[in-house]
Tab-separated table of C-alpha atoms in Angstrom:
chain	number	residue	atom	x	y	z
A	6	MET	CA	114.979	100.394	100.563
A	7	ARG	CA	111.665	99.357	99.102
A	8	ILE	CA	111.405	102.573	97.063
A	9	ARG	CA	114.925	101.684	95.572
A	10	ILE	CA	113.978	98.077	94.907
A	11	PHE	CA	110.572	98.969	93.284
A	12	GLY	CA	112.128	101.896	91.545
A	13	LEU	CA	114.819	99.677	89.890
A	14	ARG	CA	112.067	97.427	88.677
A	15	THR	CA	110.151	100.446	87.125
A	16	ALA	CA	113.194	101.608	85.328
A	17	LYS	CA	113.878	98.023	83.984
A	18	GLU	CA	110.296	97.691	82.780
A	19	ILE	CA	110.350	100.969	80.909
A	20	LEU	CA	113.895	100.589	79.410
A	21	ARG	CA	113.420	96.946	78.359
A	22	ASP	CA	110.294	97.818	76.473
A	23	PRO	CA	111.139	98.519	72.775
A	24	MET	CA	108.323	100.934	72.413
A	25	SER	CA	109.970	103.223	75.003
A	26	LEU	CA	113.104	103.345	72.962
A	27	ILE	CA	111.261	103.858	69.636
A	28	PHE	CA	109.085	106.616	70.916
A	29	GLY	CA	110.957	107.997	73.820
A	30	LEU	CA	114.308	108.356	72.108
A	31	GLY	CA	113.870	107.464	68.448
A	32	PHE	CA	110.842	109.726	67.578
A	33	PRO	CA	112.281	112.965	69.054
A	34	LEU	CA	115.490	112.267	67.245
A	35	ILE	CA	113.699	111.648	63.988
A	36	LEU	CA	111.830	114.862	64.273
A	37	LEU	CA	114.983	116.771	65.138
A	38	GLY	CA	116.723	115.335	62.134
A	39	LEU	CA	113.867	116.014	59.692
A	40	LEU	CA	113.234	119.610	60.848
A	41	THR	CA	116.946	120.320	60.706
A	42	LEU	CA	116.954	118.919	57.098
A	43	ILE	CA	113.985	121.161	56.215
A	44	GLN	CA	115.921	124.197	57.739
A	45	LYS	CA	118.762	123.496	55.452
A	46	ASN	CA	116.458	123.789	52.422
A	47	ILE	CA	114.529	126.934	53.198
A	48	PRO	CA	115.685	130.536	53.136
A	49	VAL	CA	114.102	131.595	56.402
A	50	SER	CA	115.265	130.724	59.936
A	51	LEU	CA	112.407	128.491	61.237
A	52	PHE	CA	114.088	125.411	62.655
A	53	GLU	CA	117.423	126.625	63.953
A	54	ALA	CA	118.946	124.021	66.215
A	55	ALA	CA	119.161	126.519	69.220
A	56	HIS	CA	115.385	127.288	68.769
A	57	LEU	CA	114.214	123.908	67.911
A	58	THR	CA	115.928	121.680	70.409
A	59	PRO	CA	114.331	122.895	73.647
A	60	GLY	CA	110.889	122.447	71.858
A	61	ILE	CA	111.798	118.898	70.832
A	62	THR	CA	112.860	117.958	74.444
A	63	ALA	CA	109.684	119.512	75.856
A	64	PHE	CA	107.576	117.535	73.320
A	65	GLY	CA	109.579	114.318	73.830
A	66	LEU	CA	108.845	114.295	77.559
A	67	SER	CA	105.159	113.724	76.861
A	68	PHE	CA	106.023	110.158	75.898
A	69	LEU	CA	107.219	109.507	79.401
A	70	CYS	CA	103.610	110.219	80.595
A	71	LEU	CA	102.355	107.519	78.190
A	72	PHE	CA	104.970	104.965	79.444
A	73	THR	CA	104.376	105.603	83.074
A	74	ALA	CA	100.520	105.532	82.609
A	75	THR	CA	100.756	102.283	80.706
A	76	LEU	CA	103.032	100.687	83.279
A	77	VAL	CA	100.790	101.538	86.120
A	78	ALA	CA	97.712	100.506	84.311
A	79	LYS	CA	99.280	97.141	83.359
A	80	ASP	CA	100.373	96.676	87.046
A	81	ARG	CA	96.798	97.219	88.068
A	82	SER	CA	95.138	94.933	85.401
A	83	GLY	CA	97.739	92.230	85.849
A	84	SER	CA	97.267	92.286	89.688
A	85	LEU	CA	100.927	93.006	90.452
A	86	ILE	CA	99.695	95.990	92.519
A	87	ALA	CA	97.216	93.623	94.345
A	88	ARG	CA	100.107	91.252	95.162
A	89	LEU	CA	102.354	93.960	96.403
A	90	ARG	CA	99.469	95.596	98.412
A	91	ALA	CA	99.565	92.355	100.433
A	92	THR	CA	103.288	92.986	101.216
A	93	PRO	CA	104.683	95.655	103.488
A	94	MET	CA	104.775	98.140	100.542
A	95	ARG	CA	103.317	101.462	101.568
A	96	SER	CA	101.586	103.996	99.301
A	97	ILE	CA	104.626	106.222	99.392
A	98	ASP	CA	106.921	103.305	98.267
A	99	PHE	CA	104.588	102.774	95.156
A	100	PHE	CA	104.423	106.484	94.330
A	101	LEU	CA	108.131	107.271	94.608
A	102	GLY	CA	109.086	103.879	93.208
A	103	TYR	CA	107.168	104.829	89.998
A	104	LEU	CA	108.289	108.489	89.963
A	105	LEU	CA	111.940	108.767	91.045
A	106	PRO	CA	113.641	106.119	88.620
A	107	LEU	CA	111.935	107.914	85.629
A	108	LEU	CA	113.643	111.385	86.392
A	109	PRO	CA	117.006	110.171	85.242
A	110	VAL	CA	115.272	108.537	82.210
A	111	ALA	CA	113.837	112.059	81.437
A	112	LEU	CA	117.340	113.532	81.853
A	113	LEU	CA	118.796	110.828	79.624
A	114	GLN	CA	116.074	111.507	77.017
A	115	MET	CA	116.866	115.236	76.945
A	116	GLY	CA	120.545	114.625	77.079
A	117	VAL	CA	120.513	112.374	74.088
A	118	THR	CA	118.381	114.836	72.069
A	119	TYR	CA	120.879	117.647	72.832
A	120	LEU	CA	123.670	115.319	71.842
A	121	ALA	CA	121.956	114.668	68.525
A	122	ALA	CA	121.245	118.381	68.092
A	123	MET	CA	125.067	119.122	68.623
A	124	LEU	CA	125.871	116.623	65.864
A	125	LEU	CA	123.435	118.520	63.614
A	126	GLY	CA	124.979	121.837	64.373
A	127	LEU	CA	123.916	123.072	67.794
A	128	GLU	CA	126.779	124.919	69.359
A	129	PRO	CA	128.025	123.160	72.398
A	130	THR	CA	127.844	125.650	75.410
A	131	LEU	CA	127.679	125.505	79.087
A	132	HIS	CA	124.083	126.654	78.847
A	133	ILE	CA	122.867	123.248	77.780
A	134	LEU	CA	122.872	121.654	81.309
A	135	PRO	CA	120.787	124.377	82.868
A	136	ALA	CA	118.458	124.354	79.867
A	137	ILE	CA	117.973	120.618	80.582
A	138	LEU	CA	117.475	121.197	84.249
A	139	ALA	CA	114.877	123.989	83.600
A	140	GLN	CA	112.629	121.456	81.870
A	141	LEU	CA	112.754	118.999	84.799
A	142	PRO	CA	109.571	120.430	86.334
A	143	LEU	CA	107.823	119.462	82.920
A	144	ALA	CA	109.239	115.944	83.397
A	145	VAL	CA	107.747	115.894	86.925
A	146	PHE	CA	104.462	117.051	85.419
A	147	HIS	CA	104.384	114.295	82.720
A	148	LEU	CA	105.475	111.500	85.104
A	149	SER	CA	102.844	112.582	87.684
A	150	CYS	CA	100.237	112.778	85.000
A	151	GLY	CA	101.203	109.252	83.929
A	152	ILE	CA	100.820	107.917	87.466
A	153	LEU	CA	97.442	109.699	87.844
A	154	CYS	CA	96.167	108.380	84.550
A	155	GLY	CA	97.536	104.856	85.188
A	156	CYS	CA	95.702	104.845	88.603
A	157	LEU	CA	92.429	105.859	87.122
A	158	MET	CA	92.244	104.300	83.642
A	159	ASP	CA	92.769	101.053	81.872
A	160	GLU	CA	95.407	100.446	79.248
A	161	ARG	CA	93.159	101.311	76.323
A	162	GLN	CA	92.021	104.586	77.925
A	163	VAL	CA	95.598	105.437	78.795
A	164	GLY	CA	96.621	104.855	75.104
A	165	GLY	CA	93.831	107.424	74.176
A	166	ILE	CA	94.344	110.079	76.728
A	167	CYS	CA	98.116	109.920	77.189
A	168	GLY	CA	99.109	108.589	73.812
A	169	ALA	CA	96.840	110.672	71.595
A	170	LEU	CA	95.398	113.516	73.499
A	171	LEU	CA	98.307	114.699	75.706
A	172	THR	CA	101.030	114.148	73.095
A	173	ASN	CA	99.010	116.212	70.582
A	174	LEU	CA	98.364	118.879	73.203
A	175	SER	CA	102.107	118.920	73.846
A	176	ALA	CA	102.990	118.984	70.224
A	177	TRP	CA	100.678	121.897	69.357
A	178	LEU	CA	100.938	123.915	72.496
A	179	SER	CA	104.603	123.607	73.161
A	180	GLY	CA	105.544	125.912	70.492
A	181	ALA	CA	108.090	123.424	69.265
A	182	TRP	CA	107.751	123.911	65.551
A	183	PHE	CA	105.929	127.124	65.178
A	184	ASP	CA	105.980	130.473	66.865
A	185	LEU	CA	102.898	130.778	69.216
A	186	LYS	CA	103.412	134.474	69.436
A	187	LEU	CA	103.148	134.751	65.701
A	188	VAL	CA	99.736	132.939	65.831
A	189	GLY	CA	98.710	135.027	68.837
A	190	GLY	CA	95.110	135.222	70.099
A	191	ALA	CA	93.416	132.635	72.285
A	192	LEU	CA	95.881	129.892	71.197
A	193	GLU	CA	98.842	131.868	72.497
A	194	ARG	CA	97.056	132.772	75.784
A	195	ILE	CA	95.901	129.153	76.434
A	196	ALA	CA	99.440	127.783	75.466
A	197	PHE	CA	101.162	130.129	77.964
A	198	LEU	CA	98.740	129.020	80.806
A	199	LEU	CA	99.870	125.485	80.244
A	200	PRO	CA	103.348	124.129	81.115
A	201	PHE	CA	104.390	123.042	77.549
A	202	ALA	CA	105.156	126.342	75.919
A	203	ASN	CA	106.617	127.703	79.149
A	204	ALA	CA	109.044	124.885	79.384
A	205	THR	CA	110.087	125.420	75.756
A	206	GLU	CA	110.421	129.161	76.388
A	207	ALA	CA	112.496	128.708	79.528
A	208	GLY	CA	114.765	126.221	77.788
A	209	ARG	CA	115.151	128.631	74.746
A	210	GLU	CA	116.026	131.638	77.010
A	211	ILE	CA	118.619	129.725	78.978
A	212	LEU	CA	120.243	128.160	75.929
A	213	ALA	CA	120.403	131.505	74.357
A	214	GLY	CA	122.161	132.812	77.458
A	215	SER	CA	119.675	135.683	77.711
A	216	THR	CA	118.028	136.943	80.967
A	217	VAL	CA	115.799	134.231	82.260
A	218	SER	CA	112.191	135.229	83.004
A	219	GLU	CA	110.856	133.825	86.133
A	220	LYS	CA	107.209	133.395	84.927
A	221	PRO	CA	107.635	130.453	82.520
A	222	LEU	CA	109.670	128.562	85.193
A	223	LEU	CA	107.132	129.323	87.888
A	224	ILE	CA	104.167	128.278	85.770
A	225	CYS	CA	105.940	124.877	85.073
A	226	CYS	CA	106.690	124.427	88.793
A	227	LEU	CA	103.067	125.165	89.745
A	228	TRP	CA	101.679	122.689	87.168
A	229	ALA	CA	104.268	120.096	88.233
A	230	PHE	CA	103.381	120.592	91.876
A	231	ALA	CA	99.563	120.378	91.225
A	232	MET	CA	99.974	117.187	89.220
A	233	LEU	CA	102.307	115.759	91.730
A	234	ILE	CA	99.735	116.167	94.527
A	235	LEU	CA	96.927	114.742	92.364
A	236	ALA	CA	99.043	111.722	91.386
A	237	ALA	CA	100.085	111.154	94.986
A	238	ILE	CA	96.306	111.104	96.095
A	239	ALA	CA	95.416	108.752	93.231
A	240	CYS	CA	98.351	106.452	94.101
A	241	LYS	CA	97.310	106.536	97.822
A	242	ARG	CA	93.638	105.641	96.953
A	243	LEU	CA	94.866	102.846	94.670
A	244	THR	CA	97.332	101.266	97.077
A	245	SER	CA	95.969	101.717	100.634
A	246	VAL	CA	93.251	99.602	102.257
A	247	ARG	CA	89.818	100.482	101.057
B	6	MET	CA	96.065	77.079	117.705
B	7	ASN	CA	94.061	78.905	115.037
B	8	SER	CA	96.040	80.837	112.396
B	9	ILE	CA	92.906	82.555	111.052
B	10	GLU	CA	89.938	83.542	113.164
B	11	ILE	CA	87.228	85.313	111.228
B	12	CYS	CA	84.407	86.811	113.329
B	13	GLY	CA	81.351	88.356	111.659
B	14	LEU	CA	83.339	89.522	108.720
B	15	THR	CA	81.131	91.587	106.269
B	16	LYS	CA	81.792	93.599	103.229
B	17	ARG	CA	79.262	95.769	101.459
B	18	PHE	CA	79.701	97.517	98.165
B	19	GLY	CA	76.839	100.082	98.165
B	20	SER	CA	73.648	98.075	98.534
B	21	MET	CA	75.359	94.826	97.477
B	22	THR	CA	76.612	92.573	100.290
B	23	ALA	CA	79.531	90.635	98.978
B	24	VAL	CA	80.431	88.879	102.302
B	25	ASP	CA	77.761	88.506	105.033
B	26	HIS	CA	78.807	87.982	108.638
B	27	LEU	CA	81.323	85.225	107.960
B	28	ASP	CA	82.556	83.239	110.942
B	29	LEU	CA	85.369	80.732	110.299
B	30	ARG	CA	88.465	79.334	112.032
B	31	VAL	CA	91.502	77.880	110.256
B	32	LYS	CA	94.001	75.815	112.283
B	33	GLU	CA	97.747	76.387	111.977
B	34	GLY	CA	99.136	74.405	109.149
B	35	GLU	CA	95.696	73.505	107.812
B	36	CYS	CA	94.782	73.794	104.135
B	37	LEU	CA	91.185	75.091	103.798
B	38	ALA	CA	89.380	75.400	100.414
B	39	LEU	CA	86.918	78.135	99.983
B	40	LEU	CA	84.316	77.076	97.372
B	41	GLY	CA	81.386	78.775	95.777
B	42	MET	CA	79.893	79.821	92.564
B	43	ASN	CA	81.019	83.029	90.844
B	44	GLY	CA	80.145	86.076	92.946
B	45	ALA	CA	79.890	83.956	96.150
B	46	GLY	CA	82.361	86.263	97.887
B	47	LYS	CA	85.467	83.941	97.985
B	48	THR	CA	87.813	86.565	96.530
B	49	THR	CA	86.463	89.382	98.541
B	50	VAL	CA	87.144	87.275	101.682
B	51	ILE	CA	90.809	86.816	100.564
B	52	ARG	CA	91.094	90.554	99.690
B	53	MET	CA	90.073	91.415	103.269
B	54	LEU	CA	92.206	88.861	104.932
B	55	SER	CA	95.243	90.087	103.018
B	56	CYS	CA	94.424	93.708	103.986
B	57	GLN	CA	93.495	95.089	100.604
B	58	LEU	CA	89.881	95.659	101.499
B	59	CYS	CA	88.604	97.020	104.814
B	60	PRO	CA	85.701	95.067	106.220
B	61	THR	CA	82.445	96.887	106.650
B	62	GLU	CA	81.695	95.002	109.802
B	63	GLY	CA	83.533	92.330	111.859
B	64	ASP	CA	87.188	91.452	112.084
B	65	ALA	CA	89.665	88.763	111.409
B	66	LEU	CA	92.792	87.747	113.379
B	67	ILE	CA	95.799	86.407	111.487
B	68	LEU	CA	97.925	84.726	114.135
B	69	GLY	CA	96.350	87.053	116.727
B	70	ASN	CA	96.765	90.211	114.714
B	71	SER	CA	93.622	92.117	113.676
B	72	ILE	CA	93.288	92.931	109.989
B	73	ARG	CA	91.518	96.153	111.048
B	74	GLU	CA	93.901	97.374	113.777
B	75	THR	CA	97.368	96.017	112.701
B	76	PRO	CA	97.289	95.521	108.899
B	77	ALA	CA	100.945	96.270	108.644
B	78	ARG	CA	101.835	93.400	110.978
B	79	VAL	CA	99.397	91.052	109.152
B	80	LYS	CA	101.097	91.941	105.834
B	81	GLU	CA	104.367	90.632	107.299
B	82	LEU	CA	102.686	87.307	107.959
B	83	VAL	CA	100.691	86.586	104.850
B	84	ALA	CA	101.301	86.234	101.128
B	85	LEU	CA	98.860	86.330	98.259
B	86	SER	CA	98.972	84.601	94.830
B	87	PRO	CA	96.105	86.532	93.121
B	88	GLN	CA	93.828	85.089	90.365
B	89	GLU	CA	95.830	86.700	87.650
B	90	THR	CA	99.538	85.720	87.465
B	91	ALA	CA	100.618	89.185	88.893
B	92	VAL	CA	104.193	89.078	87.551
B	93	ALA	CA	106.424	91.982	86.296
B	94	PRO	CA	106.457	90.986	82.552
B	95	ASN	CA	109.815	92.646	81.468
B	96	LEU	CA	111.761	91.226	84.564
B	97	THR	CA	113.262	87.764	84.343
B	98	VAL	CA	111.954	84.975	86.549
B	99	ARG	CA	114.961	85.476	88.843
B	100	GLU	CA	114.425	89.244	89.017
B	101	ASN	CA	110.794	88.801	89.847
B	102	LEU	CA	111.612	86.622	92.790
B	103	GLU	CA	114.435	88.922	93.944
B	104	LEU	CA	112.004	91.892	93.627
B	105	ILE	CA	109.530	90.289	96.098
B	106	ALA	CA	112.296	89.120	98.486
B	107	GLY	CA	113.746	92.625	98.504
B	108	ILE	CA	110.412	94.302	99.083
B	109	CYS	CA	109.800	91.957	102.026
B	110	GLY	CA	112.993	93.054	103.667
B	111	ALA	CA	115.639	90.582	102.527
B	112	GLY	CA	119.115	91.965	101.791
B	113	LYS	CA	120.692	91.371	98.410
B	114	LYS	CA	122.628	88.216	99.448
B	115	GLU	CA	119.576	86.823	101.414
B	116	ALA	CA	117.272	87.594	98.449
B	117	ALA	CA	119.647	85.735	96.150
B	118	GLU	CA	119.771	82.712	98.414
B	119	GLN	CA	116.010	82.586	98.863
B	120	THR	CA	115.551	82.837	95.177
B	121	GLU	CA	118.034	80.111	94.352
B	122	GLU	CA	116.088	77.895	96.793
B	123	LEU	CA	112.721	78.619	95.286
B	124	LEU	CA	114.039	78.174	91.670
B	125	GLN	CA	115.027	74.682	92.676
B	126	ARG	CA	111.949	73.830	94.791
B	127	LEU	CA	109.537	74.936	91.991
B	128	SER	CA	111.814	73.569	89.162
B	129	LEU	CA	112.071	77.010	87.679
B	130	GLN	CA	115.821	77.060	86.954
B	131	GLU	CA	115.520	76.449	83.269
B	132	ALA	CA	113.336	79.545	82.923
B	133	GLU	CA	115.283	81.759	85.430
B	134	LYS	CA	116.709	84.004	82.767
B	135	LYS	CA	113.575	84.300	80.698
B	136	ARG	CA	111.341	87.306	80.947
B	137	ALA	CA	108.184	86.519	82.877
B	138	GLY	CA	105.992	88.053	80.137
B	139	LYS	CA	107.288	85.566	77.567
B	140	LEU	CA	106.448	82.509	79.734
B	141	SER	CA	103.618	80.143	79.030
B	142	GLY	CA	100.588	80.300	81.369
B	143	GLY	CA	101.738	77.324	83.345
B	144	TRP	CA	105.225	78.799	83.973
B	145	GLN	CA	103.800	82.079	84.895
B	146	ARG	CA	101.421	80.564	87.380
B	147	ARG	CA	104.368	78.569	88.946
B	148	LEU	CA	106.349	81.785	89.210
B	149	SER	CA	103.390	83.491	90.732
B	150	ILE	CA	103.220	80.980	93.492
B	151	ALA	CA	107.065	81.172	93.921
B	152	MET	CA	106.639	84.911	94.332
B	153	ALA	CA	104.187	84.260	97.147
B	154	LEU	CA	106.384	81.610	98.807
B	155	ILE	CA	109.470	83.772	98.713
B	156	GLN	CA	107.848	86.022	101.326
B	157	GLN	CA	108.102	83.135	103.699
B	158	PRO	CA	104.559	83.544	104.803
B	159	LYS	CA	102.835	81.899	107.783
B	160	VAL	CA	99.535	82.166	105.986
B	161	LEU	CA	99.232	81.778	102.193
B	162	PHE	CA	96.178	82.887	100.237
B	163	LEU	CA	95.938	81.052	96.841
B	164	ASP	CA	93.211	82.596	94.716
B	165	GLU	CA	92.348	80.063	92.079
B	166	PRO	CA	96.027	78.918	91.734
B	167	THR	CA	95.570	76.444	88.914
B	168	LEU	CA	93.139	78.436	86.722
B	169	GLY	CA	93.898	77.753	83.126
B	170	LEU	CA	96.619	75.151	83.705
B	171	ASP	CA	96.822	71.868	81.856
B	172	VAL	CA	96.585	68.596	83.793
B	173	LEU	CA	100.325	68.043	84.257
B	174	ALA	CA	101.054	71.617	85.297
B	175	ARG	CA	98.103	71.395	87.729
B	176	ARG	CA	99.507	68.109	89.238
B	177	GLU	CA	102.810	69.879	89.686
B	178	LEU	CA	101.358	72.656	91.660
B	179	TRP	CA	99.289	70.264	93.655
B	180	ASN	CA	102.620	68.648	94.704
B	181	VAL	CA	103.877	72.115	95.873
B	182	VAL	CA	100.767	72.734	97.826
B	183	LYS	CA	100.940	69.220	99.442
B	184	GLU	CA	104.569	69.836	100.397
B	185	LEU	CA	103.525	73.131	102.106
B	186	LYS	CA	100.766	71.525	104.106
B	187	GLY	CA	101.436	71.359	107.801
B	188	LYS	CA	104.131	74.061	107.554
B	189	VAL	CA	101.996	76.856	106.122
B	190	THR	CA	98.353	77.683	106.742
B	191	ILE	CA	96.804	77.767	103.248
B	192	LEU	CA	93.421	79.390	102.240
B	193	LEU	CA	92.713	78.399	98.768
B	194	THR	CA	89.826	79.249	96.404
B	195	THR	CA	89.140	77.154	93.377
B	196	HIS	CA	86.417	76.139	90.929
B	197	TYR	CA	87.919	72.676	90.597
B	198	LEU	CA	86.241	70.467	93.086
B	199	GLU	CA	88.772	67.655	92.681
B	200	GLU	CA	91.468	70.044	93.614
B	201	ALA	CA	89.731	70.911	96.872
B	202	VAL	CA	89.155	67.281	97.721
B	203	ALA	CA	92.740	66.268	96.858
B	204	LEU	CA	94.502	69.050	98.672
B	205	CYS	CA	92.439	70.476	101.494
B	206	ASP	CA	91.837	69.336	104.915
B	207	ARG	CA	88.515	70.928	105.155
B	208	ILE	CA	86.208	72.697	102.730
B	209	ALA	CA	84.096	75.746	103.255
B	210	VAL	CA	81.117	76.334	100.822
B	211	MET	CA	80.045	79.899	100.357
B	212	ASN	CA	76.764	81.149	98.771
B	213	ARG	CA	75.921	84.840	98.337
B	214	GLY	CA	78.551	85.970	100.810
B	215	ARG	CA	77.434	83.509	103.526
B	216	LEU	CA	79.116	80.346	104.821
B	217	LYS	CA	76.764	77.385	103.798
B	218	ALA	CA	78.814	74.482	105.059
B	219	LEU	CA	82.142	73.594	106.479
B	220	GLY	CA	83.782	70.102	106.845
B	221	THR	CA	85.745	67.532	105.226
B	222	ALA	CA	84.612	66.278	101.779
B	223	GLU	CA	83.264	63.106	103.392
B	224	GLU	CA	81.311	64.994	106.021
B	225	LEU	CA	79.800	67.251	103.394
B	226	MET	CA	78.732	64.279	101.308
B	227	GLU	CA	77.239	62.595	104.313
B	228	ARG	CA	75.424	65.754	105.361
B	229	THR	CA	73.756	66.177	101.996
B	230	GLY	CA	73.345	62.367	101.387
B	231	CYS	CA	75.119	62.665	98.185
B	232	ARG	CA	77.496	59.950	96.711
B	233	THR	CA	79.815	62.339	95.039
B	234	PHE	CA	81.352	65.616	96.225
B	235	GLU	CA	80.204	67.322	93.058
B	236	ASP	CA	76.560	66.631	93.841
B	237	ALA	CA	77.114	67.626	97.477
B	238	PHE	CA	78.666	70.953	96.356
B	239	ALA	CA	75.922	71.642	93.798
B	240	GLN	CA	73.292	71.038	96.569
B	241	LEU	CA	75.046	73.304	99.064
B	242	ALA	CA	75.859	76.054	96.738
B	243	ALA	CA	72.367	76.185	95.364
B	244	GLU	CA	70.661	76.251	98.900
B	245	GLU	CA	69.035	79.343	99.974
B	246	GLY	CA	69.077	80.762	103.517
B	247	LYS	CA	71.692	80.632	106.256
B	248	THR	CA	73.034	77.350	107.763
């Protein structure tokens, strides 16, 4: 009951913030449009919709981390958490109340990106839904990372870590706009140890209808699980009696 | 009957003692002001009594329930209006109130009814559809108190409730507090001495985490031999050693 009520509030806070719509939906769509336009004017196949879209959705999810972290940090600095800690709210209510309502937002974000990609030439297939679902672990990773950062940092620090550092990491290491295997070396090795490129890879394989390798999905799930645990610990420390 | 019984309550942060063996009793329906200079330990006391901080030593009973042993039960009895306005900025005034009512266990219909009552009681109707983050400081403060009241607490902690308000807004909130007196036990911290004198039955003065004096404004003036309460407070708050 309390998770649902607090979760509804989380969703309203995020969806009513114009920055969420501009960055969460607008920015990935602009990137998709621009890169598709570039593809039409170059002779080589670099930004084909089927190749590009899973990368854009993986990158777009990094903004959810920023929104979540900002919301939690604001709730801390504005003392809303202090007020709610004096109510029967438990740590689990806070944690799931931040996490759960944003999973449908992540699905919506990916769904809208795929819809735009279809308008730009992506072939509508039954593989799209599983391709979206395959990136849900990355969404859990980003949302958990947002809760963790929001519990530990103030709004300014959150802007630096989640807004600049993590989105850049996600942009460069997701393999959204260039082939990491082509670059090779340390960059490729590091990228495929992290969840971003693996989520892109899993999405691409599923969308292409080819045999899905277990490794990328497994790596994404492990990162998501680890971040989920860290976020739960940070949230417990923040919201329980100290 | 006492609503709040504080026995030897102590809080240390590392080597710094924020609250030092505080003993205090607040009667049911009483409004008690907790005064002190910055860093005297007032907010730390409120944070312990509202079960946000665990005491290092000692205990307090809220209507017979220990803040150490039964914090979940205590949280059902108390409400806190923190120093900051503590509202959800992108929710409307009505939604903020319904949020707290829901979290405290009210069903949808019950939450709507309680919200309607609070909107009227605190004259918040004209702002009910406005987002809390867009309200002026005075309106936000009023909403903050409404959010504490919708919990229907037996004990209400008001941490500097009129901080930053203009004279008229402050008077309006005073009226709300006066109306609550006798029905709800109120522990209020403030830097406005006239507020403590006008609203509270008794005043506790803290200094460096210790209780320096306790009594009515008149008693404290008589004890210090001062003609104004401000002089009495200045003398008590500056005194060293334990009373």
